[in-house]
């Protein structure tokens, strides 16, 4: 790009920066020197390919979504938390908010994630262990007691039974007297990554997509600020993928949901702002920063050029980041604080919108209160002390980072082509039931292509670790020192007994006939193709449990078994 065009862009950015609201904060270095809100080529310099980099807050958003970067608003500190019963987790949330957490993020226990009640025989031994147990709207009410749902943004990490859990959240808001239309938050919902990596589905993909389509319609029409999907690369990466695979599979999944919305006749400019993303911040610092920057650029281009999005908000890729659980070690666990800090810094330099930092004890158990606090403080140290929030995309223009960004983008584009080819193999006539990328994803799930490629990448990494080519402190290098014992959070089995007892009491107290009628109405909607959110809300209001709702749907749609592959 020639120097004049670059200068014109600088003036455009400056005008938008000047007009935007900034935080009331000190934006100088530690030594008191002033810093610009963003940097670019020196006046008069040409820069080949600058249109791919641009200025913060403008297409293709490589350098972030806002002209002010974090000067307008810092990232949201959103610590993922949940354990035991709703009451215990409610206490933890109040602690997080009191200590400066900016939003909430619910971790559910395994039975809830699988759409089972706490008294289901399959839930035995799992209730309240890896997250909080939620059986019905009454639990959801307790979970958010004294936390005004109209004022806080809540993320809920659940995908198989996302829609009934979302209905419980809406009913909890109603019971607080909050109009659901004003709710802002995020529901994970992303079912593609369940088949690709995380493995917590309930049914075959098609009925899940039908429910997700219903949810997208409902949110686009009635809860405009709510993000019904958090398209997740985190689990793909944690299963062992490379950075480029994480990026490409996740964005392709995102394209799949765009195609789903379009196939429902929704306006892309209305529903696309409801698609948000969730990535892993692994320990290779620069590769991760490049991945985040490439993600924004690819998404903006595809949304504009392939799917016809016109508004900036519909072209924006907004994402939450979690530091890499797999990078943590059980050996010398205090070193995990350092790894997490480096990974969090990569996320921030990559322009994350929201961040979770892992606790040092997470390879061993759910975080203790002390470990959770250190994780939170890690973000606060970055935010308050280091100056990283002063300048938007401070690594923009670095030869290394720009080339990595280009390379990872090119790798992702190759993978999109492979996905589309698979779609064409499934539908050689080019008539795709939802869309070309979706056809490719479904075919790749069916034939085990995604899982096979991730397994291959994980195997290659493990081999290089065992050969000593890749090194992990405390694991295959610098081993042998002991850095002290950790106090581990243990969730006792009395939580399960208590939860089962409470569930029994609630079942005894409710109007069974009303529950049966509501479940029947939901089943009718499942069969006649009408939007299922309304009848599901009625079932939840009648205190139907998660297991009952999912049970009706399992009976109707069947369960899904993954094809075996070696
Ligand atoms: C591994 C584990 C497991 O499976 O076990 C998991 O999955 S854990 C998975 C945990 N997942 C999560 O926690 C997902 C979290 N995701 C989210 O919170 C969301 O989807 C998100 C990524 C979009 C972040 O939302 P957020 O509300 O925190 O932050 P936003 O970036 O939207 O910012 C809030 C508002 O401030 C505005 N805003 C932000 N920055 C600026 C700025 N510089 N200038 C002007 N306005 C700004 C935004 O546009 C928005 O307003 P407006 O709204 O008006 O536009």
CSV table of N, CA, C and O in Angstrom, one decimal, residues 5 36 110 141 172 189 209 273 305 355 372 412 456 480 490 522:
chain,number,residue,atom,x,y,z
A,5,UNK,N,-2.2,6.3,1.0
A,5,UNK,CA,-3.3,5.5,1.4
A,5,UNK,C,-3.1,5.1,2.9
A,5,UNK,O,-4.1,5.1,3.7
A,36,UNK,N,1.3,6.3,22.2
A,36,UNK,CA,0.1,6.5,21.3
A,36,UNK,C,-0.8,5.3,21.5
A,36,UNK,O,-0.4,4.2,21.9
A,110,UNK,N,-20.8,-33.3,35.1
A,110,UNK,CA,-21.0,-34.2,34.0
A,110,UNK,C,-22.4,-34.7,33.7
A,110,UNK,O,-22.9,-34.7,32.6
A,141,UNK,N,-32.3,-20.9,39.9
A,141,UNK,CA,-32.6,-19.8,40.8
A,141,UNK,C,-31.6,-19.6,41.9
A,141,UNK,O,-31.1,-18.5,42.2
A,172,UNK,N,-35.2,-18.5,35.4
A,172,UNK,CA,-34.6,-17.9,36.6
A,172,UNK,C,-34.6,-16.4,36.6
A,172,UNK,O,-34.9,-15.7,37.5
A,189,UNK,N,-23.3,-24.1,23.4
A,189,UNK,CA,-24.2,-24.7,22.3
A,189,UNK,C,-23.5,-25.4,21.2
A,189,UNK,O,-24.1,-26.3,20.6
A,209,UNK,N,-28.9,-29.7,15.4
A,209,UNK,CA,-28.9,-28.5,14.5
A,209,UNK,C,-30.2,-27.9,14.5
A,209,UNK,O,-30.4,-26.7,14.4
A,273,UNK,N,-23.9,-11.2,14.8
A,273,UNK,CA,-23.3,-10.7,16.0
A,273,UNK,C,-23.6,-11.7,17.2
A,273,UNK,O,-22.9,-11.5,18.3
A,305,UNK,N,-17.6,-11.4,2.3
A,305,UNK,CA,-17.5,-11.8,0.9
A,305,UNK,C,-18.3,-13.0,0.6
A,305,UNK,O,-18.8,-13.2,-0.5
A,355,UNK,N,-11.5,-13.4,29.0
A,355,UNK,CA,-10.3,-14.3,29.3
A,355,UNK,C,-10.6,-15.1,30.6
A,355,UNK,O,-11.0,-14.5,31.6
A,372,UNK,N,-7.8,-20.4,42.8
A,372,UNK,CA,-8.7,-19.6,41.9
A,372,UNK,C,-8.4,-18.1,42.1
A,372,UNK,O,-8.4,-17.3,41.1
A,412,UNK,N,-5.2,-22.4,7.3
A,412,UNK,CA,-6.6,-22.5,7.5
A,412,UNK,C,-7.4,-22.5,6.2
A,412,UNK,O,-8.3,-23.4,6.1
A,456,UNK,N,-3.7,-37.7,14.9
A,456,UNK,CA,-2.4,-37.8,14.3
A,456,UNK,C,-1.5,-36.6,14.8
A,456,UNK,O,-0.3,-36.9,15.1
A,480,UNK,N,12.8,-33.4,39.0
A,480,UNK,CA,13.5,-33.8,40.2
A,480,UNK,C,13.4,-32.9,41.4
A,480,UNK,O,13.7,-33.3,42.5
A,490,UNK,N,-11.7,-30.9,47.5
A,490,UNK,CA,-12.4,-32.2,47.3
A,490,UNK,C,-13.9,-32.0,47.5
A,490,UNK,O,-14.3,-31.4,48.4
A,522,UNK,N,-44.2,-30.3,24.2
A,522,UNK,CA,-42.8,-30.1,23.6
A,522,UNK,C,-42.6,-31.2,22.5
A,522,UNK,O,-42.0,-30.9,21.5
